């Protein structure tokens, strides 16, 4: 996909969790991307411009808008973004990245934590909308129920398609929680994904989590060419 640079304005802001929001923009004619790619987003802070890489959380099948979803950290970029509001100016440059479907695998296992879910939401939504035969098991870790980004979205997608199974795991669950608990480990993978050795793995999250999962998969003897990683390393 050829990268394109364009100025735009915020169309809609959607709250996803107490510290995570999605920002939607009209999708300009000619802007194409693959599910899982990211864009460079520039916003204005006084006379300065701030730029961050952000995964596209919408799917190419969603024709009317493009969306990214940002964890609001209380730092400068987050604060300026949060203050933008509808109509706020932004410049988008992209798409970039190769954290995308490759066609040769019809069984995937996705492992993610927190806001690292954004490119995986794009890929899952794309597979659902295109009624693809790709079978996906997603294990998604979060601190508590209130941190689950796109929870309803995944529930809906899972209800509509037998090819998607979502396993949620929480570090600090409430008493009513019936899902998995604790961080993603080898036992959790073996139990929930018995055919894990035949699946392509997609991992996305902050550097610490990505590193921990990569070494975990090494201990399962998964070949590195069976693992795709998107690292939200600081920028
Ligand atoms: C390919 C890719 C895709 C990504 N996709 C996403 C995504 O979909 N969603 C998402 O939320 N993130 C994503 N990220 C991460 C994102 O680009 C940001 O790096 C991250 O969210 C931090 O943003 P921030 O608002 O805290 O940035 P900043 O305001 O720049 O803060 C970043 C860090 O700089 C330091 N800092 C900032 N201001 C100060 C200050 N005044 N004094 C001291 N220290 C300071 C802090 O240590 C802070 O943690 C992605 C990263 C990559 C590489």
GROMACS .gro file of N, CA and C and ligand atoms in nm, residues 19-21 36-40 50-57 68-79 81 96-97 115-119 204-205 230-235, ligand 1:
model
  185
   19UNK      N    1  -0.941   0.492   3.057
   19UNK     CA    2  -0.823   0.567   3.011
   19UNK      C    3  -0.789   0.540   2.865
   20UNK      N    4  -0.887   0.496   2.787
   20UNK     CA    5  -0.863   0.467   2.645
   20UNK      C    6  -0.975   0.525   2.560
   21UNK      N    7  -0.937   0.597   2.453
   21UNK     CA    8  -1.038   0.653   2.363
   21UNK      C    9  -1.002   0.626   2.217
   36UNK      N   10  -0.418  -0.426   1.052
   36UNK     CA   11  -0.298  -0.448   1.132
   36UNK      C   12  -0.190  -0.342   1.113
   37UNK      N   13  -0.205  -0.256   1.011
   37UNK     CA   14  -0.101  -0.155   0.988
   37UNK      C   15  -0.116  -0.035   1.082
   38UNK      N   16  -0.015   0.053   1.083
   38UNK     CA   17  -0.022   0.173   1.167
   38UNK      C   18  -0.005   0.299   1.084
   39UNK      N   19  -0.039   0.414   1.147
   39UNK     CA   20  -0.021   0.545   1.083
   39UNK      C   21   0.063   0.633   1.175
   40UNK      N   22   0.124   0.738   1.116
   40UNK     CA   23   0.190   0.840   1.197
   40UNK      C   24   0.089   0.954   1.212
   50UNK      N   25   0.348   1.739   1.745
   50UNK     CA   26   0.381   1.612   1.812
   50UNK      C   27   0.336   1.499   1.722
   51UNK      N   28   0.422   1.400   1.706
   51UNK     CA   29   0.389   1.288   1.616
   51UNK      C   30   0.409   1.156   1.688
   52UNK      N   31   0.313   1.064   1.671
   52UNK     CA   32   0.325   0.928   1.728
   52UNK      C   33   0.281   0.825   1.625
   53UNK      N   34   0.342   0.705   1.630
   53UNK     CA   35   0.288   0.594   1.551
   53UNK      C   36   0.169   0.535   1.627
   54UNK      N   37   0.060   0.513   1.560
   54UNK     CA   38  -0.058   0.453   1.624
   54UNK      C   39  -0.120   0.351   1.530
   55UNK      N   40  -0.148   0.233   1.581
   55UNK     CA   41  -0.210   0.130   1.498
   55UNK      C   42  -0.349   0.174   1.457
   56UNK      N   43  -0.390   0.131   1.340
   56UNK     CA   44  -0.526   0.160   1.295
   56UNK      C   45  -0.617   0.054   1.357
   57UNK      N   46  -0.716   0.098   1.435
   57UNK     CA   47  -0.803  -0.001   1.501
   57UNK      C   48  -0.927  -0.031   1.418
   68UNK      N   49  -0.804   0.536   1.515
   68UNK     CA   50  -0.699   0.481   1.602
   68UNK      C   51  -0.750   0.491   1.746
   69UNK      N   52  -0.686   0.415   1.833
   69UNK     CA   53  -0.735   0.404   1.972
   69UNK      C   54  -0.616   0.422   2.064
   70UNK      N   55  -0.622   0.527   2.147
   70UNK     CA   56  -0.504   0.569   2.223
   70UNK      C   57  -0.526   0.554   2.372
   71UNK      N   58  -0.425   0.496   2.437
   71UNK     CA   59  -0.426   0.496   2.584
   71UNK      C   60  -0.386   0.636   2.629
   72UNK      N   61  -0.466   0.697   2.714
   72UNK     CA   62  -0.440   0.833   2.760
   72UNK      C   63  -0.357   0.825   2.888
   73UNK      N   64  -0.228   0.858   2.871
   73UNK     CA   65  -0.129   0.829   2.975
   73UNK      C   66  -0.108   0.945   3.072
   74UNK      N   67  -0.167   1.063   3.039
   74UNK     CA   68  -0.140   1.181   3.122
   74UNK      C   69  -0.014   1.253   3.077
   75UNK      N   70   0.057   1.200   2.976
   75UNK     CA   71   0.175   1.269   2.922
   75UNK      C   72   0.132   1.360   2.807
   76UNK      N   73   0.233   1.435   2.752
   76UNK     CA   74   0.199   1.546   2.664
   76UNK      C   75   0.112   1.507   2.543
   77UNK      N   76   0.155   1.405   2.470
   77UNK     CA   77   0.080   1.371   2.348
   77UNK      C   78  -0.065   1.335   2.384
   78UNK      N   79  -0.080   1.255   2.488
   78UNK     CA   80  -0.214   1.211   2.530
   78UNK      C   81  -0.300   1.331   2.569
   79UNK      N   82  -0.241   1.424   2.644
   79UNK     CA   83  -0.319   1.538   2.692
   79UNK      C   84  -0.366   1.627   2.577
   81UNK      N   85  -0.402   1.533   2.265
   81UNK     CA   86  -0.500   1.456   2.187
   81UNK      C   87  -0.638   1.461   2.253
   96UNK      N   88   0.175   0.221   0.737
   96UNK     CA   89   0.304   0.154   0.747
   96UNK      C   90   0.288   0.022   0.821
   97UNK      N   91   0.391  -0.062   0.807
   97UNK     CA   92   0.398  -0.182   0.890
   97UNK      C   93   0.360  -0.309   0.818
  115UNK      N   94  -0.395  -0.197   2.560
  115UNK     CA   95  -0.423  -0.125   2.436
  115UNK      C   96  -0.353  -0.192   2.316
  116UNK      N   97  -0.267  -0.291   2.342
  116UNK     CA   98  -0.203  -0.369   2.235
  116UNK      C   99  -0.303  -0.442   2.147
  117UNK      N  100  -0.428  -0.440   2.186
  117UNK     CA  101  -0.532  -0.509   2.110
  117UNK      C  102  -0.565  -0.436   1.978
  118UNK      N  103  -0.524  -0.309   1.962
  118UNK     CA  104  -0.576  -0.228   1.850
  118UNK      C  105  -0.556  -0.290   1.710
  119UNK      N  106  -0.434  -0.333   1.673
  119UNK     CA  107  -0.422  -0.390   1.537
  119UNK      C  108  -0.492  -0.525   1.525
  204UNK      N  109   0.093  -0.855   2.024
  204UNK     CA  110   0.103  -0.710   2.025
  204UNK      C  111   0.081  -0.655   2.164
  205UNK      N  112   0.165  -0.559   2.202
  205UNK     CA  113   0.150  -0.496   2.332
  205UNK      C  114   0.270  -0.410   2.364
  230UNK      N  115   0.420  -0.706   1.700
  230UNK     CA  116   0.414  -0.559   1.691
  230UNK      C  117   0.443  -0.506   1.831
  231UNK      N  118   0.550  -0.425   1.839
  231UNK     CA  119   0.595  -0.378   1.970
  231UNK      C  120   0.562  -0.229   1.983
  232UNK      N  121   0.482  -0.193   2.085
  232UNK     CA  122   0.445  -0.053   2.105
  232UNK      C  123   0.557   0.021   2.180
  233UNK      N  124   0.681  -0.004   2.140
  233UNK     CA  125   0.794   0.058   2.208
  233UNK      C  126   0.781   0.210   2.204
  234UNK      N  127   0.825   0.276   2.310
  234UNK     CA  128   0.815   0.422   2.323
  234UNK      C  129   0.874   0.492   2.202
  235UNK      N  130   0.818   0.604   2.167
  235UNK     CA  131   0.860   0.676   2.047
  235UNK      C  132   0.851   0.824   2.075
  236LIG     C1  133   0.392   0.062   1.564
  236LIG     C2  134   0.333   0.125   1.689
  236LIG     C3  135   0.196   0.126   1.707
  236LIG     C4  136   0.140   0.183   1.823
  236LIG     N1  137   0.005   0.181   1.839
  236LIG     C5  138  -0.050   0.233   1.951
  236LIG     C6  139  -0.192   0.229   1.972
  236LIG     O1  140  -0.268   0.177   1.889
  236LIG     N2  141  -0.242   0.284   2.085
  236LIG     C7  142  -0.159   0.343   2.181
  236LIG     O2  143  -0.210   0.390   2.283
  236LIG     N3  144  -0.024   0.345   2.165
  236LIG     C8  145   0.032   0.293   2.053
  236LIG     N4  146   0.168   0.299   2.035
  236LIG     C9  147   0.251   0.370   2.135
  236LIG    C10  148   0.239   0.522   2.109
  236LIG     O3  149   0.304   0.557   1.988
  236LIG    C11  150   0.302   0.607   2.223
  236LIG     O4  151   0.440   0.587   2.226
  236LIG    C12  152   0.250   0.572   2.359
  236LIG     O5  153   0.108   0.555   2.356
  236LIG    C13  154   0.286   0.681   2.460
  236LIG     O6  155   0.208   0.794   2.434
  236LIG     P1  156   0.205   0.922   2.530
  236LIG     O7  157   0.078   0.995   2.505
  236LIG     O8  158   0.234   0.882   2.671
  236LIG     O9  159   0.330   1.000   2.467
  236LIG     P2  160   0.425   1.112   2.529
  236LIG    O10  161   0.346   1.227   2.579
  236LIG    O11  162   0.529   1.142   2.427
  236LIG    O12  163   0.492   1.035   2.650
  236LIG    C14  164   0.574   0.922   2.622
  236LIG    C15  165   0.678   0.906   2.734
  236LIG    O13  166   0.764   1.021   2.730
  236LIG    C16  167   0.790   1.063   2.861
  236LIG     N5  168   0.746   1.203   2.880
  236LIG    C17  169   0.652   1.269   2.808
  236LIG     N6  170   0.639   1.394   2.851
  236LIG    C18  171   0.725   1.407   2.954
  236LIG    C19  172   0.758   1.515   3.040
  236LIG     N7  173   0.700   1.634   3.029
  236LIG     N8  174   0.852   1.492   3.134
  236LIG    C20  175   0.913   1.371   3.144
  236LIG     N9  176   0.886   1.267   3.067
  236LIG    C21  177   0.793   1.284   2.971
  236LIG    C22  178   0.721   0.970   2.956
  236LIG    O14  179   0.813   0.872   3.001
  236LIG    C23  180   0.617   0.903   2.874
  236LIG    O15  181   0.595   0.770   2.914
  236LIG    C24  182   0.226   0.242   1.922
  236LIG    C25  183   0.365   0.241   1.902
  236LIG    C26  184   0.419   0.183   1.788
  236LIG    C27  185   0.570   0.185   1.770
   0.00000   0.00000   0.00000
